[in-house]
């Protein structure tokens, strides 16, 4: 079972309809710079840089996560700050990523962040976040910023001009989902089940557990 788990772990990002695969396929390859908001340990950037090297800046408020990302050299540079108070100039990055961070803000703060990201990005904004309410304990990973304080729906991002794709199903995912309750000998197959479920939720994000939201930015500098 450990072998199965290892294989699935390695090929997971390359399988269609999964989060990282969707992220990579939709990433604007014309871009050269990325701002990674709420970067955490930086695992997605490790995957992205396997395919194309970007100048990328990781930004997070939680020092241990930044230290972990820096120790693995997953970004080109780092900034420790609150994403609600971004010290970033307009149109200073080609792509802005906000992966599993928006839900940690209030709704009002989140809407403001959407505006800020579209101001900073020259080409594209990509967001991943749970679909609907997804409670998370504030003390998870001993990180006081981990609590989920807002929920979002695909229709909202559609109204904001985002293309939305889903992944995972809420019935299966999370710390209290069905897959987490499987007996230990069977837990290695839960990733396989997760991947199969993602083929459904990809096309119907309203039933998904999480979503990838992509928006192309049309600044004057990009036209022509």
PDB file of C-alpha atoms in Angstrom:
ATOM      1  CA  UNK A   1       0.000   0.000   0.000  1.00  0.00           C
ATOM      2  CA  UNK A   2       2.893   2.385   0.681  1.00  0.00           C
ATOM      3  CA  UNK A   3       4.074   1.836  -2.899  1.00  0.00           C
ATOM      4  CA  UNK A   4       0.613   2.691  -4.255  1.00  0.00           C
ATOM      5  CA  UNK A   5       0.503   5.829  -2.144  1.00  0.00           C
ATOM      6  CA  UNK A   6       3.961   6.897  -3.317  1.00  0.00           C
ATOM      7  CA  UNK A   7       3.111   6.372  -6.991  1.00  0.00           C
ATOM      8  CA  UNK A   8      -0.170   8.276  -6.719  1.00  0.00           C
ATOM      9  CA  UNK A   9       1.575  11.104  -4.858  1.00  0.00           C
ATOM     10  CA  UNK A  10       4.082  11.521  -7.669  1.00  0.00           C
ATOM     11  CA  UNK A  11       1.702  11.297 -10.621  1.00  0.00           C
ATOM     12  CA  UNK A  12      -1.214  13.127  -9.004  1.00  0.00           C
ATOM     13  CA  UNK A  13      -0.260  16.628 -10.299  1.00  0.00           C
ATOM     14  CA  UNK A  14      -0.008  15.331 -13.862  1.00  0.00           C
ATOM     15  CA  UNK A  15      -3.484  13.771 -13.959  1.00  0.00           C
ATOM     16  CA  UNK A  16      -6.232  15.868 -15.619  1.00  0.00           C
ATOM     17  CA  UNK A  17      -8.944  17.420 -13.434  1.00  0.00           C
ATOM     18  CA  UNK A  18      -6.736  17.685 -10.315  1.00  0.00           C
ATOM     19  CA  UNK A  19      -5.961  21.054  -8.720  1.00  0.00           C
ATOM     20  CA  UNK A  20      -2.304  21.400  -9.680  1.00  0.00           C
ATOM     21  CA  UNK A  21      -2.874  20.046 -13.174  1.00  0.00           C
ATOM     22  CA  UNK A  22      -5.694  22.532 -13.699  1.00  0.00           C
ATOM     23  CA  UNK A  23      -3.491  25.291 -12.296  1.00  0.00           C
ATOM     24  CA  UNK A  24      -0.612  24.481 -14.653  1.00  0.00           C
ATOM     25  CA  UNK A  25      -2.738  24.031 -17.783  1.00  0.00           C
ATOM     26  CA  UNK A  26      -4.397  27.406 -17.256  1.00  0.00           C
ATOM     27  CA  UNK A  27      -1.298  29.304 -16.136  1.00  0.00           C
ATOM     28  CA  UNK A  28      -0.385  32.040 -18.620  1.00  0.00           C
ATOM     29  CA  UNK A  29       2.946  30.736 -19.948  1.00  0.00           C
ATOM     30  CA  UNK A  30       3.725  34.123 -21.495  1.00  0.00           C
ATOM     31  CA  UNK A  31       4.280  35.449 -17.982  1.00  0.00           C
ATOM     32  CA  UNK A  32       7.700  35.647 -16.359  1.00  0.00           C
ATOM     33  CA  UNK A  33       6.888  36.743 -12.799  1.00  0.00           C
ATOM     34  CA  UNK A  34       4.544  35.365 -10.132  1.00  0.00           C
ATOM     35  CA  UNK A  35       3.359  36.773  -6.801  1.00  0.00           C
ATOM     36  CA  UNK A  36       2.272  33.898  -4.535  1.00  0.00           C
ATOM     37  CA  UNK A  37      -0.046  35.312  -1.849  1.00  0.00           C
ATOM     38  CA  UNK A  38      -0.402  33.266   1.333  1.00  0.00           C
ATOM     39  CA  UNK A  39       2.311  31.019  -0.072  1.00  0.00           C
ATOM     40  CA  UNK A  40       2.637  28.712   2.950  1.00  0.00           C
ATOM     41  CA  UNK A  41       5.346  26.125   2.385  1.00  0.00           C
ATOM     42  CA  UNK A  42       5.359  26.782  -1.361  1.00  0.00           C
ATOM     43  CA  UNK A  43       4.576  23.280  -2.661  1.00  0.00           C
ATOM     44  CA  UNK A  44       2.614  24.511  -5.729  1.00  0.00           C
ATOM     45  CA  UNK A  45       5.554  26.653  -6.850  1.00  0.00           C
ATOM     46  CA  UNK A  46       7.818  23.635  -6.617  1.00  0.00           C
ATOM     47  CA  UNK A  47       5.515  21.884  -9.087  1.00  0.00           C
ATOM     48  CA  UNK A  48       5.235  24.910 -11.392  1.00  0.00           C
ATOM     49  CA  UNK A  49       8.987  25.464 -11.523  1.00  0.00           C
ATOM     50  CA  UNK A  50       9.534  21.879 -12.646  1.00  0.00           C
ATOM     51  CA  UNK A  51       7.915  22.896 -15.925  1.00  0.00           C
ATOM     52  CA  UNK A  52       8.979  26.510 -16.303  1.00  0.00           C
ATOM     53  CA  UNK A  53      11.136  28.748 -14.164  1.00  0.00           C
ATOM     54  CA  UNK A  54       9.461  31.964 -13.037  1.00  0.00           C
ATOM     55  CA  UNK A  55      10.776  34.781 -10.896  1.00  0.00           C
ATOM     56  CA  UNK A  56       8.381  34.253  -8.000  1.00  0.00           C
ATOM     57  CA  UNK A  57       7.880  36.052  -4.695  1.00  0.00           C
ATOM     58  CA  UNK A  58       6.244  34.206  -1.810  1.00  0.00           C
ATOM     59  CA  UNK A  59       4.247  36.294   0.639  1.00  0.00           C
ATOM     60  CA  UNK A  60       2.835  35.045   3.939  1.00  0.00           C
ATOM     61  CA  UNK A  61       2.115  36.344   7.427  1.00  0.00           C
ATOM     62  CA  UNK A  62       3.158  33.145   9.221  1.00  0.00           C
ATOM     63  CA  UNK A  63       6.922  33.035   9.722  1.00  0.00           C
ATOM     64  CA  UNK A  64       7.303  29.214  10.099  1.00  0.00           C
ATOM     65  CA  UNK A  65       5.692  28.654   6.686  1.00  0.00           C
ATOM     66  CA  UNK A  66       7.951  31.239   5.076  1.00  0.00           C
ATOM     67  CA  UNK A  67      10.989  29.657   6.713  1.00  0.00           C
ATOM     68  CA  UNK A  68       9.976  26.247   5.376  1.00  0.00           C
ATOM     69  CA  UNK A  69       9.481  27.565   1.837  1.00  0.00           C
ATOM     70  CA  UNK A  70      12.780  29.430   1.986  1.00  0.00           C
ATOM     71  CA  UNK A  71      14.683  26.384   3.243  1.00  0.00           C
ATOM     72  CA  UNK A  72      13.500  24.471   0.167  1.00  0.00           C
ATOM     73  CA  UNK A  73      14.139  27.432  -2.186  1.00  0.00           C
ATOM     74  CA  UNK A  74      10.642  27.282  -3.630  1.00  0.00           C
ATOM     75  CA  UNK A  75      10.513  30.994  -4.477  1.00  0.00           C
ATOM     76  CA  UNK A  76      13.007  33.585  -5.666  1.00  0.00           C
ATOM     77  CA  UNK A  77      12.301  35.951  -2.786  1.00  0.00           C
ATOM     78  CA  UNK A  78      10.043  36.291   0.250  1.00  0.00           C
ATOM     79  CA  UNK A  79       7.991  38.963   1.986  1.00  0.00           C
ATOM     80  CA  UNK A  80       6.450  38.557   5.427  1.00  0.00           C
ATOM     81  CA  UNK A  81       3.270  40.612   5.599  1.00  0.00           C
ATOM     82  CA  UNK A  82      -0.517  40.546   5.858  1.00  0.00           C
ATOM     83  CA  UNK A  83      -2.253  40.001   2.503  1.00  0.00           C
ATOM     84  CA  UNK A  84      -4.866  42.511   3.636  1.00  0.00           C
ATOM     85  CA  UNK A  85      -2.164  45.210   3.502  1.00  0.00           C
ATOM     86  CA  UNK A  86      -0.132  44.422   0.406  1.00  0.00           C
ATOM     87  CA  UNK A  87       3.015  46.546  -0.074  1.00  0.00           C
ATOM     88  CA  UNK A  88       3.012  45.767  -3.797  1.00  0.00           C
ATOM     89  CA  UNK A  89       2.893  48.259  -6.672  1.00  0.00           C
ATOM     90  CA  UNK A  90       0.255  48.193  -9.399  1.00  0.00           C
ATOM     91  CA  UNK A  91       0.936  45.977 -12.423  1.00  0.00           C
ATOM     92  CA  UNK A  92       4.181  44.718 -10.884  1.00  0.00           C
ATOM     93  CA  UNK A  93       3.698  40.955 -11.497  1.00  0.00           C
ATOM     94  CA  UNK A  94       2.493  39.067 -14.549  1.00  0.00           C
ATOM     95  CA  UNK A  95       0.564  36.506 -12.505  1.00  0.00           C
ATOM     96  CA  UNK A  96      -0.888  36.642  -8.993  1.00  0.00           C
ATOM     97  CA  UNK A  97      -1.676  33.375  -7.214  1.00  0.00           C
ATOM     98  CA  UNK A  98      -3.857  33.086  -4.116  1.00  0.00           C
ATOM     99  CA  UNK A  99      -4.004  29.385  -3.312  1.00  0.00           C
ATOM    100  CA  UNK A 100      -6.062  28.281  -0.295  1.00  0.00           C
ATOM    101  CA  UNK A 101      -5.814  31.709   1.350  1.00  0.00           C
ATOM    102  CA  UNK A 102      -8.956  33.676   0.452  1.00  0.00           C
ATOM    103  CA  UNK A 103     -11.141  31.686   2.849  1.00  0.00           C
ATOM    104  CA  UNK A 104      -9.009  32.853   5.789  1.00  0.00           C
ATOM    105  CA  UNK A 105     -10.283  36.418   5.310  1.00  0.00           C
ATOM    106  CA  UNK A 106     -13.700  37.873   6.028  1.00  0.00           C
ATOM    107  CA  UNK A 107     -15.983  38.327   3.041  1.00  0.00           C
ATOM    108  CA  UNK A 108     -15.348  42.059   2.914  1.00  0.00           C
ATOM    109  CA  UNK A 109     -11.585  41.559   3.163  1.00  0.00           C
ATOM    110  CA  UNK A 110     -11.753  38.897   0.472  1.00  0.00           C
ATOM    111  CA  UNK A 111     -13.586  41.158  -1.966  1.00  0.00           C
ATOM    112  CA  UNK A 112     -10.988  43.848  -1.405  1.00  0.00           C
ATOM    113  CA  UNK A 113      -8.202  41.333  -2.008  1.00  0.00           C
ATOM    114  CA  UNK A 114      -9.790  40.384  -5.336  1.00  0.00           C
ATOM    115  CA  UNK A 115      -9.602  44.038  -6.378  1.00  0.00           C
ATOM    116  CA  UNK A 116      -6.014  44.339  -5.152  1.00  0.00           C
ATOM    117  CA  UNK A 117      -4.891  41.239  -7.041  1.00  0.00           C
ATOM    118  CA  UNK A 118      -6.415  42.452 -10.286  1.00  0.00           C
ATOM    119  CA  UNK A 119      -4.607  45.756  -9.807  1.00  0.00           C
ATOM    120  CA  UNK A 120      -1.239  44.061  -9.200  1.00  0.00           C
ATOM    121  CA  UNK A 121      -1.499  41.461 -11.987  1.00  0.00           C
ATOM    122  CA  UNK A 122      -0.493  42.363 -15.527  1.00  0.00           C
ATOM    123  CA  UNK A 123      -1.841  39.181 -17.112  1.00  0.00           C
ATOM    124  CA  UNK A 124      -3.661  36.782 -14.806  1.00  0.00           C
ATOM    125  CA  UNK A 125      -5.079  35.999 -11.371  1.00  0.00           C
ATOM    126  CA  UNK A 126      -5.573  32.408 -10.203  1.00  0.00           C
ATOM    127  CA  UNK A 127      -7.348  31.486  -6.963  1.00  0.00           C
ATOM    128  CA  UNK A 128      -8.068  28.174  -5.277  1.00  0.00           C
ATOM    129  CA  UNK A 129     -10.519  27.989  -2.392  1.00  0.00           C
ATOM    130  CA  UNK A 130     -13.118  25.610  -0.910  1.00  0.00           C
ATOM    131  CA  UNK A 131     -16.611  25.599  -2.399  1.00  0.00           C
ATOM    132  CA  UNK A 132     -19.015  26.814   0.271  1.00  0.00           C
ATOM    133  CA  UNK A 133     -18.513  26.494   3.986  1.00  0.00           C
ATOM    134  CA  UNK A 134     -15.532  24.374   4.996  1.00  0.00           C
ATOM    135  CA  UNK A 135     -14.855  24.779   8.749  1.00  0.00           C
ATOM    136  CA  UNK A 136     -11.246  24.616   9.846  1.00  0.00           C
ATOM    137  CA  UNK A 137      -9.945  24.855  13.410  1.00  0.00           C
ATOM    138  CA  UNK A 138      -7.896  28.003  14.050  1.00  0.00           C
ATOM    139  CA  UNK A 139      -5.185  26.010  15.821  1.00  0.00           C
ATOM    140  CA  UNK A 140      -4.503  23.664  12.885  1.00  0.00           C
ATOM    141  CA  UNK A 141      -0.739  23.201  12.415  1.00  0.00           C
ATOM    142  CA  UNK A 142      -0.284  25.539  15.399  1.00  0.00           C
ATOM    143  CA  UNK A 143      -0.987  28.389  12.980  1.00  0.00           C
ATOM    144  CA  UNK A 144      -3.285  31.084  14.437  1.00  0.00           C
ATOM    145  CA  UNK A 145      -4.209  32.232  10.921  1.00  0.00           C
ATOM    146  CA  UNK A 146      -5.623  28.885   9.757  1.00  0.00           C
ATOM    147  CA  UNK A 147      -9.278  29.486  10.653  1.00  0.00           C
ATOM    148  CA  UNK A 148     -11.714  29.737   7.745  1.00  0.00           C
ATOM    149  CA  UNK A 149     -13.780  32.896   8.177  1.00  0.00           C
ATOM    150  CA  UNK A 150     -15.581  33.153   4.819  1.00  0.00           C
ATOM    151  CA  UNK A 151     -17.116  30.897   2.192  1.00  0.00           C
ATOM    152  CA  UNK A 152     -17.299  31.291  -1.572  1.00  0.00           C
ATOM    153  CA  UNK A 153     -19.347  29.823  -4.424  1.00  0.00           C
ATOM    154  CA  UNK A 154     -18.488  29.297  -8.109  1.00  0.00           C
ATOM    155  CA  UNK A 155     -21.315  31.603  -9.200  1.00  0.00           C
ATOM    156  CA  UNK A 156     -19.674  34.504  -7.347  1.00  0.00           C
ATOM    157  CA  UNK A 157     -16.420  34.129  -9.234  1.00  0.00           C
ATOM    158  CA  UNK A 158     -18.351  33.763 -12.467  1.00  0.00           C
ATOM    159  CA  UNK A 159     -19.933  37.154 -11.833  1.00  0.00           C
ATOM    160  CA  UNK A 160     -16.457  38.603 -11.228  1.00  0.00           C
ATOM    161  CA  UNK A 161     -15.331  37.361 -14.635  1.00  0.00           C
ATOM    162  CA  UNK A 162     -13.475  34.215 -13.579  1.00  0.00           C
ATOM    163  CA  UNK A 163     -13.496  30.860 -15.322  1.00  0.00           C
ATOM    164  CA  UNK A 164     -14.183  28.246 -12.628  1.00  0.00           C
ATOM    165  CA  UNK A 165     -13.182  24.578 -12.502  1.00  0.00           C
ATOM    166  CA  UNK A 166     -13.881  22.232  -9.589  1.00  0.00           C
ATOM    167  CA  UNK A 167     -11.940  19.410  -7.969  1.00  0.00           C
ATOM    168  CA  UNK A 168     -12.711  16.877  -5.262  1.00  0.00           C
ATOM    169  CA  UNK A 169     -16.078  16.201  -3.642  1.00  0.00           C
ATOM    170  CA  UNK A 170     -16.937  17.457  -0.132  1.00  0.00           C
ATOM    171  CA  UNK A 171     -18.394  14.083   0.859  1.00  0.00           C
ATOM    172  CA  UNK A 172     -14.967  12.493   0.459  1.00  0.00           C
ATOM    173  CA  UNK A 173     -12.486  15.203   1.361  1.00  0.00           C
ATOM    174  CA  UNK A 174     -11.355  16.954   4.515  1.00  0.00           C
ATOM    175  CA  UNK A 175     -10.392  15.715   7.931  1.00  0.00           C
ATOM    176  CA  UNK A 176     -13.925  14.414   8.559  1.00  0.00           C
ATOM    177  CA  UNK A 177     -14.775  13.107   5.084  1.00  0.00           C
ATOM    178  CA  UNK A 178     -15.446   9.492   4.203  1.00  0.00           C
ATOM    179  CA  UNK A 179     -11.922   8.919   2.938  1.00  0.00           C
ATOM    180  CA  UNK A 180     -10.424  10.054   6.224  1.00  0.00           C
ATOM    181  CA  UNK A 181     -12.515   7.401   8.006  1.00  0.00           C
ATOM    182  CA  UNK A 182     -11.171   4.488   5.994  1.00  0.00           C
ATOM    183  CA  UNK A 183      -9.289   1.822   7.958  1.00  0.00           C
ATOM    184  CA  UNK A 184      -5.528   2.356   7.869  1.00  0.00           C
ATOM    185  CA  UNK A 185      -4.829  -0.495   5.391  1.00  0.00           C
ATOM    186  CA  UNK A 186      -7.214   1.109   2.870  1.00  0.00           C
ATOM    187  CA  UNK A 187      -6.114   4.709   3.189  1.00  0.00           C
ATOM    188  CA  UNK A 188      -3.636   4.436   0.352  1.00  0.00           C
ATOM    189  CA  UNK A 189      -6.534   4.094  -2.110  1.00  0.00           C
ATOM    190  CA  UNK A 190      -8.250   7.277  -1.013  1.00  0.00           C
ATOM    191  CA  UNK A 191      -6.194   9.380  -3.419  1.00  0.00           C
ATOM    192  CA  UNK A 192      -7.360   7.178  -6.280  1.00  0.00           C
ATOM    193  CA  UNK A 193     -10.998   7.685  -5.256  1.00  0.00           C
ATOM    194  CA  UNK A 194     -10.331  11.408  -4.935  1.00  0.00           C
ATOM    195  CA  UNK A 195      -8.980  11.575  -8.478  1.00  0.00           C
ATOM    196  CA  UNK A 196     -11.990   9.740  -9.903  1.00  0.00           C
ATOM    197  CA  UNK A 197     -14.351  12.107  -8.107  1.00  0.00           C
ATOM    198  CA  UNK A 198     -12.506  15.101  -9.541  1.00  0.00           C
ATOM    199  CA  UNK A 199     -13.521  14.182 -13.096  1.00  0.00           C
ATOM    200  CA  UNK A 200     -17.115  14.959 -12.111  1.00  0.00           C
ATOM    201  CA  UNK A 201     -16.529  18.077 -10.054  1.00  0.00           C
ATOM    202  CA  UNK A 202     -14.193  19.593 -12.670  1.00  0.00           C
ATOM    203  CA  UNK A 203     -17.116  20.208 -15.029  1.00  0.00           C
ATOM    204  CA  UNK A 204     -19.691  20.889 -12.289  1.00  0.00           C
ATOM    205  CA  UNK A 205     -17.856  23.065  -9.739  1.00  0.00           C
ATOM    206  CA  UNK A 206     -21.061  23.694  -7.786  1.00  0.00           C
ATOM    207  CA  UNK A 207     -20.826  20.118  -6.433  1.00  0.00           C
ATOM    208  CA  UNK A 208     -17.060  20.226  -5.915  1.00  0.00           C
ATOM    209  CA  UNK A 209     -15.215  20.432  -2.643  1.00  0.00           C
ATOM    210  CA  UNK A 210     -12.778  23.029  -3.983  1.00  0.00           C
ATOM    211  CA  UNK A 211     -12.390  25.226  -7.039  1.00  0.00           C
ATOM    212  CA  UNK A 212      -9.751  26.789  -9.260  1.00  0.00           C
ATOM    213  CA  UNK A 213     -10.733  30.262 -10.474  1.00  0.00           C
ATOM    214  CA  UNK A 214      -8.868  31.866 -13.386  1.00  0.00           C
ATOM    215  CA  UNK A 215      -9.138  35.416 -14.697  1.00  0.00           C
ATOM    216  CA  UNK A 216      -7.214  37.023 -17.547  1.00  0.00           C
ATOM    217  CA  UNK A 217      -6.404  40.670 -16.904  1.00  0.00           C
ATOM    218  CA  UNK A 218      -6.721  43.171 -19.752  1.00  0.00           C
ATOM    219  CA  UNK A 219      -4.468  46.096 -18.898  1.00  0.00           C
ATOM    220  CA  UNK A 220      -3.621  48.586 -21.630  1.00  0.00           C
ATOM    221  CA  UNK A 221      -0.009  47.349 -21.664  1.00  0.00           C
ATOM    222  CA  UNK A 222      -1.175  43.858 -22.709  1.00  0.00           C
ATOM    223  CA  UNK A 223      -3.192  44.971 -25.724  1.00  0.00           C
ATOM    224  CA  UNK A 224      -2.067  45.044 -29.287  1.00  0.00           C
TER     225      UNK A 224
END
